[in-house]
Coordinates of C-alpha atoms in Angstrom, one line a residue:
M1 CA 14.9 31.8 -54.2
N2 CA 12.9 34.1 -51.9
I3 CA 11.3 37.5 -52.6
F4 CA 14.3 39.5 -51.3
S5 CA 16.7 37.6 -53.6
R6 CA 14.5 38.2 -56.6
Y7 CA 14.2 41.8 -55.7
L8 CA 18.0 42.2 -55.5
I9 CA 18.6 40.4 -58.8
R10 CA 16.0 42.6 -60.5
H11 CA 17.7 45.8 -59.3
L12 CA 21.1 44.4 -60.3
F13 CA 20.0 43.7 -63.8
I14 CA 18.4 47.1 -64.1
G15 CA 21.9 48.4 -63.2
Y16 CA 23.5 46.2 -65.8
F17 CA 21.1 47.4 -68.4
A18 CA 21.7 51.1 -67.5
A19 CA 25.5 50.7 -67.7
A20 CA 25.2 48.9 -71.0
L21 CA 23.0 51.7 -72.4
L22 CA 25.7 54.2 -71.3
L23 CA 28.9 52.4 -72.3
V24 CA 28.0 50.5 -75.5
P25 CA 26.8 53.6 -77.5
L26 CA 29.8 55.5 -76.4
F27 CA 32.3 52.9 -77.5
T28 CA 30.3 52.2 -80.6
L29 CA 30.7 55.9 -81.5
F30 CA 34.5 55.6 -81.0
D31 CA 34.4 52.5 -83.3
F32 CA 32.5 54.4 -86.0
I33 CA 35.0 57.3 -85.9
S34 CA 37.8 54.7 -86.3
E35 CA 36.1 53.1 -89.2
L36 CA 35.7 56.4 -91.0
E37 CA 39.5 56.4 -91.4
D38 CA 39.2 53.5 -93.8
V39 CA 36.4 55.0 -95.9
S40 CA 37.3 55.1 -99.6
T41 CA 35.8 55.0 -103.0
T42 CA 34.9 51.3 -102.5
Y43 CA 34.1 51.5 -98.7
S44 CA 31.4 54.1 -98.1
W45 CA 30.5 55.6 -94.8
G46 CA 27.2 53.7 -95.0
Q47 CA 29.1 50.4 -95.2
A48 CA 31.2 51.6 -92.3
L49 CA 28.1 52.3 -90.2
L50 CA 26.7 48.9 -91.0
V51 CA 30.0 47.3 -89.9
V52 CA 29.9 49.1 -86.6
V53 CA 26.3 48.0 -86.1
Y54 CA 27.3 44.4 -86.6
L55 CA 30.0 44.9 -84.0
I56 CA 27.7 46.1 -81.2
P57 CA 27.3 42.6 -79.7
R58 CA 31.1 42.2 -79.6
C59 CA 31.4 45.6 -78.0
L60 CA 28.8 44.4 -75.3
V61 CA 30.8 41.2 -74.6
N62 CA 34.2 43.1 -74.4
L63 CA 32.8 45.7 -72.0
S64 CA 31.0 43.1 -69.8
P65 CA 33.5 43.5 -66.8
F66 CA 32.9 47.3 -66.9
I67 CA 29.1 46.8 -67.2
A68 CA 29.1 44.2 -64.4
L69 CA 31.0 46.5 -62.0
L70 CA 29.3 49.9 -62.8
G71 CA 25.9 48.4 -63.2
G72 CA 26.1 46.6 -59.9
I73 CA 27.3 49.8 -58.2
V74 CA 24.3 51.6 -59.7
G75 CA 21.8 48.9 -58.8
L76 CA 22.9 48.3 -55.2
G77 CA 23.8 52.0 -54.7
N78 CA 20.2 53.1 -55.4
M79 CA 19.0 50.5 -52.9
S80 CA 21.5 51.7 -50.3
K81 CA 20.5 55.3 -50.9
N82 CA 16.8 54.4 -50.4
M83 CA 17.6 52.4 -47.2
E84 CA 16.3 49.3 -48.9
L85 CA 19.6 47.4 -48.2
T86 CA 19.2 48.3 -44.5
A87 CA 15.7 46.9 -44.5
I88 CA 16.9 43.7 -46.2
R89 CA 19.7 43.3 -43.6
C90 CA 17.2 43.9 -40.8
A91 CA 15.1 41.1 -42.2
G92 CA 18.0 38.7 -41.6
F93 CA 20.2 39.0 -44.7
S94 CA 23.9 39.2 -43.9
I95 CA 26.4 40.8 -46.3
F96 CA 27.6 37.3 -47.2
R97 CA 24.0 36.3 -48.2
I98 CA 23.7 39.4 -50.3
A99 CA 27.1 38.6 -51.9
I100 CA 25.7 35.1 -52.8
V101 CA 22.7 36.7 -54.5
V102 CA 25.0 39.2 -56.3
L103 CA 27.1 36.3 -57.5
I104 CA 24.1 34.4 -58.7
S105 CA 23.1 37.5 -60.7
G106 CA 26.6 37.6 -62.1
M107 CA 26.4 34.0 -63.2
M108 CA 23.1 34.7 -65.0
F109 CA 24.6 37.7 -66.6
T110 CA 27.7 35.7 -67.6
A111 CA 25.6 32.9 -69.1
S112 CA 23.6 35.3 -71.2
L113 CA 26.8 36.9 -72.4
A114 CA 28.3 33.5 -73.3
V115 CA 25.3 32.8 -75.5
I116 CA 25.6 36.2 -77.1
D117 CA 29.3 35.7 -77.7
E118 CA 29.0 32.3 -79.3
W119 CA 25.9 32.7 -81.4
V120 CA 25.5 36.4 -82.0
A121 CA 28.7 38.4 -81.6
S122 CA 31.0 36.0 -83.4
P123 CA 28.9 35.4 -86.5
L124 CA 28.1 39.1 -86.8
Q125 CA 31.7 40.2 -86.3
Q126 CA 32.8 37.8 -89.0
Q127 CA 30.2 39.1 -91.4
A128 CA 31.3 42.7 -90.6
Q129 CA 35.0 41.9 -91.3
L130 CA 34.2 40.0 -94.5
R131 CA 32.0 42.9 -95.7
K132 CA 34.8 45.3 -95.0
E133 CA 37.5 43.1 -96.6
T134 CA 35.4 42.6 -99.7
A135 CA 34.8 46.3 -100.1
L136 CA 38.5 47.1 -99.6
A137 CA 39.7 44.3 -101.8
D138 CA 40.3 46.5 -104.9
S139 CA 40.7 49.8 -103.2
Q140 CA 44.0 51.6 -103.9
D141 CA 43.8 53.2 -100.5
S142 CA 43.8 49.9 -98.5
D143 CA 46.9 48.4 -96.9
S144 CA 47.5 45.1 -98.6
N145 CA 49.9 44.0 -95.9
T146 CA 47.0 43.5 -93.5
K147 CA 45.5 40.9 -96.0
T148 CA 48.6 38.7 -96.4
I149 CA 48.1 35.1 -95.6
W150 CA 50.9 32.7 -94.6
G151 CA 50.8 28.9 -94.4
Q152 CA 53.2 26.1 -93.7
Q153 CA 53.2 22.3 -94.1
G154 CA 56.5 20.5 -93.4
Q155 CA 59.2 22.3 -95.4
E156 CA 56.7 24.1 -97.6
F157 CA 55.8 27.7 -97.0
V158 CA 53.1 29.7 -98.8
R159 CA 52.5 33.4 -98.9
I160 CA 49.3 34.9 -100.4
D161 CA 49.5 38.6 -101.0
H162 CA 45.7 39.2 -100.9
L163 CA 42.3 37.9 -102.0
D164 CA 40.2 39.6 -104.6
Q165 CA 36.5 40.4 -104.2
N166 CA 35.6 36.8 -105.0
G167 CA 38.0 35.4 -102.4
Q168 CA 40.4 34.1 -105.0
P169 CA 44.1 34.1 -104.1
Q170 CA 46.3 36.7 -105.8
N171 CA 50.1 36.8 -106.1
I172 CA 50.9 33.5 -104.5
E173 CA 54.5 32.5 -103.5
I174 CA 55.4 29.0 -102.7
F175 CA 58.8 28.1 -101.0
D176 CA 59.9 24.5 -100.8
Y177 CA 63.0 23.9 -98.7
N178 CA 65.3 20.9 -98.4
S179 CA 66.0 19.3 -95.0
D180 CA 69.1 21.5 -94.6
L181 CA 66.9 24.6 -95.1
T182 CA 68.3 25.4 -98.6
L183 CA 65.7 26.4 -101.1
K184 CA 64.7 23.6 -103.5
N185 CA 61.7 25.1 -105.4
Y186 CA 60.1 28.5 -105.7
L187 CA 56.8 29.1 -107.4
F188 CA 55.2 32.5 -108.1
A189 CA 51.6 32.6 -109.6
E190 CA 49.6 35.7 -110.4
S191 CA 46.4 34.1 -109.3
A192 CA 44.7 30.8 -108.4
A193 CA 41.4 29.1 -108.8
Y194 CA 39.9 26.5 -106.5
G195 CA 39.8 23.0 -108.0
E196 CA 38.5 19.7 -106.7
N197 CA 40.0 17.6 -103.8
N198 CA 41.7 20.7 -102.3
T199 CA 43.7 21.3 -105.4
W200 CA 44.4 24.8 -106.7
I201 CA 44.9 25.7 -110.3
L202 CA 47.7 28.3 -110.5
H203 CA 47.7 30.8 -113.3
N204 CA 50.8 32.5 -115.0
V205 CA 53.3 30.5 -113.0
K206 CA 57.0 31.1 -112.8
H207 CA 58.8 28.0 -111.5
T208 CA 62.5 28.2 -110.3
Q209 CA 64.4 25.1 -109.2
W210 CA 67.8 24.5 -107.6
Q211 CA 69.8 21.3 -108.0
G212 CA 73.2 21.8 -106.4
D213 CA 74.7 24.8 -108.1
R214 CA 72.4 24.7 -111.0
Q215 CA 69.3 26.9 -111.3
S216 CA 66.5 26.5 -113.9
T217 CA 63.5 28.7 -114.5
S218 CA 60.4 27.9 -116.5
Q219 CA 57.0 29.5 -117.1
Q220 CA 53.6 27.8 -117.3
A221 CA 50.2 29.1 -118.1
T222 CA 48.6 26.8 -115.5
M223 CA 49.7 24.4 -112.9
D224 CA 47.9 22.1 -110.4
W225 CA 49.0 22.5 -106.8
P226 CA 47.9 20.4 -103.8
S227 CA 46.9 23.1 -101.4
I228 CA 48.3 22.9 -97.8
F229 CA 45.2 24.9 -96.5
N230 CA 42.5 22.7 -95.0
S231 CA 39.7 24.9 -96.5
N232 CA 39.2 26.9 -99.7
N233 CA 37.5 29.6 -97.6
L234 CA 40.6 31.7 -97.1
K235 CA 38.6 34.7 -96.1
Q236 CA 38.1 33.1 -92.7
L237 CA 41.9 33.2 -92.1
Q238 CA 41.8 37.0 -92.3
L239 CA 39.4 37.3 -89.5
S240 CA 40.5 38.4 -86.0
T241 CA 40.9 35.7 -83.4
E242 CA 38.2 37.1 -81.1
S243 CA 35.6 36.7 -83.9
Y244 CA 36.0 32.9 -83.9
S245 CA 33.5 30.7 -82.1
I246 CA 34.7 27.9 -79.8
P247 CA 34.3 25.1 -82.4
Q248 CA 36.1 27.2 -85.0
L249 CA 39.0 27.9 -82.6
K250 CA 39.3 24.2 -81.7
S251 CA 39.2 23.2 -85.4
Y252 CA 41.8 25.7 -86.5
I253 CA 44.1 25.0 -83.5
H254 CA 44.0 21.3 -84.5
Y255 CA 44.9 22.2 -88.1
L256 CA 47.8 24.4 -87.0
K257 CA 49.2 21.7 -84.7
D258 CA 48.9 19.1 -87.5
T259 CA 50.8 21.4 -89.9
A260 CA 53.5 22.3 -87.3
Q261 CA 52.4 26.0 -87.2
P262 CA 52.3 28.2 -84.1
S263 CA 48.9 28.3 -82.5
M264 CA 49.6 30.4 -79.4
E265 CA 47.4 33.3 -80.5
Y266 CA 44.4 31.1 -81.2
R267 CA 44.9 29.0 -78.0
S268 CA 45.0 32.3 -76.1
A269 CA 41.7 33.4 -77.7
L270 CA 40.1 30.1 -76.8
W271 CA 41.1 30.4 -73.1
Q272 CA 39.8 34.0 -73.1
K273 CA 36.4 32.5 -73.5
L274 CA 36.8 31.2 -70.0
G275 CA 38.9 34.0 -68.6
R276 CA 36.5 36.8 -69.4
P277 CA 33.5 35.2 -67.5
I278 CA 35.7 34.7 -64.4
L279 CA 36.7 38.3 -64.6
V280 CA 33.1 39.3 -64.8
L281 CA 32.3 37.4 -61.7
A282 CA 35.2 39.0 -59.9
M283 CA 33.9 42.5 -60.9
V284 CA 30.4 41.5 -59.7
L285 CA 31.7 40.5 -56.2
L286 CA 33.6 43.9 -56.0
I287 CA 30.2 45.5 -55.9
I288 CA 29.9 44.5 -52.3
P289 CA 32.9 46.6 -51.0
F290 CA 31.8 49.5 -53.2
T291 CA 28.3 49.4 -51.8
F292 CA 29.0 48.9 -48.1
V293 CA 32.2 50.9 -47.7
N294 CA 30.1 54.0 -46.8
A295 CA 26.4 53.0 -46.9
R296 CA 25.2 56.3 -45.5
D297 CA 26.6 58.3 -48.5
A298 CA 23.6 59.3 -50.6
G299 CA 25.7 60.2 -53.7
M300 CA 27.2 57.7 -56.0
G301 CA 29.5 60.0 -57.9
N302 CA 32.6 58.9 -56.0
R303 CA 31.7 55.3 -56.2
L304 CA 31.2 55.4 -59.9
S305 CA 34.4 57.3 -60.5
L306 CA 36.3 54.8 -58.4
G307 CA 34.5 52.0 -60.2
V308 CA 35.6 53.4 -63.6
I309 CA 39.2 53.6 -62.4
V310 CA 39.2 50.1 -61.0
G311 CA 37.5 48.7 -64.1
L312 CA 40.0 50.4 -66.4
V313 CA 43.0 49.4 -64.4
T314 CA 41.8 45.8 -64.3
Y315 CA 41.1 45.7 -68.0
I316 CA 44.6 47.2 -68.8
I317 CA 46.4 44.7 -66.5
Y318 CA 44.4 41.8 -68.0
Q319 CA 45.3 42.9 -71.6
I320 CA 49.0 43.3 -70.5
C321 CA 48.9 39.7 -69.1
I322 CA 47.5 38.4 -72.4
N323 CA 50.0 40.2 -74.6
L324 CA 52.9 39.2 -72.3
G325 CA 51.8 35.6 -72.6
L326 CA 51.9 35.9 -76.4
I327 CA 55.3 37.6 -76.4
F328 CA 57.0 35.2 -74.0
A329 CA 55.1 32.1 -75.0
I330 CA 53.6 31.7 -71.6
P331 CA 51.0 28.9 -71.5
P332 CA 47.5 30.5 -72.1
L333 CA 46.1 28.8 -69.0
I334 CA 48.6 30.8 -66.9
A335 CA 48.6 34.1 -68.8
V336 CA 44.8 34.3 -69.6
V337 CA 43.0 32.4 -66.8
V338 CA 45.1 32.8 -63.7
P339 CA 44.9 36.6 -63.5
P340 CA 41.0 36.6 -63.4
I341 CA 41.1 33.8 -60.9
L342 CA 43.4 35.9 -58.7
M343 CA 41.1 38.8 -59.1
L344 CA 38.1 36.6 -58.1
V345 CA 39.9 35.3 -55.0
T346 CA 40.8 39.0 -54.0
S347 CA 37.1 39.9 -54.4
M348 CA 36.1 37.0 -52.2
V349 CA 38.6 38.0 -49.5
L350 CA 37.2 41.5 -49.5
V351 CA 33.6 40.2 -49.2
Y352 CA 34.7 38.0 -46.3
R353 CA 36.3 40.9 -44.5
F354 CA 33.3 43.2 -45.0
N355 CA 31.0 40.5 -43.8
K356 CA 33.1 40.1 -40.6
K357 CA 33.2 43.9 -40.0
K358 CA 29.5 44.5 -40.6

């Protein structure tokens, strides 16, 4: 890598850093305002602030396509304004070679974001969500519907209303169906404690059985139940899918498949780990058309405004594709990865056309 390449990459990363300093605090403020809506007697504004601080790395990762595009426009735009790009091109650098250097900087940026996502953003986001759930566990103002956990294994379905502050299941319902989908057994337990060998000890159990037309009901103080959940750490099941690391997603997807449960949402989250970096690279290559479309223009206001619009539209379209994939059960590879690839191909075509024209 020669001196011109290093000089370009340095300016690009200065632009990425400047864009991150602008966007991340702004969106973090929005997150804090949103968190204040959940503040209650058990969830103070100080805890809300701490949760938002924990979510800063996740915010950085989610905004990475915006940061790549706007930061690149700022970095190369300043060089264009100071006639440095003209001097570099006079030294023998074509637009294509500049695009290659820009793509290398994008790969470096993407690699650093992948490290942050896997080992910083995901663990901190999980801690933030667990802190919030723990604080809201006994709050009268919290919405218990958001804490409901469902599970299935064969013909057995389990519903857990919520977890207490210690992570113990509360108000457990167990439905056991026959092969013809008629209800065979119904259990309701006020609470449960974790036992050995993945066995739960149900407390204050009401047991209803059906045999033909006969129904019998009994009550027991305690009952052992072989849990269908593969882990006693149920709090992890309340976490958002984007907070899972790649090994966690793979492990949970494997568990869902083994228990015949739908795993589309988690498979989509796993493929987004690949789709987002490709989208970042597409945004990085779009820097070239934005920079060389009017190289003599000293101002960058129009470029940045157009960059914001392009970045916002791209983000909305990508989210629409992801959600449509979930709604219509489109394979995640198509719904999550193909749109960024198409965007990357479009960016490469634009770079090729600008290289031919200039």
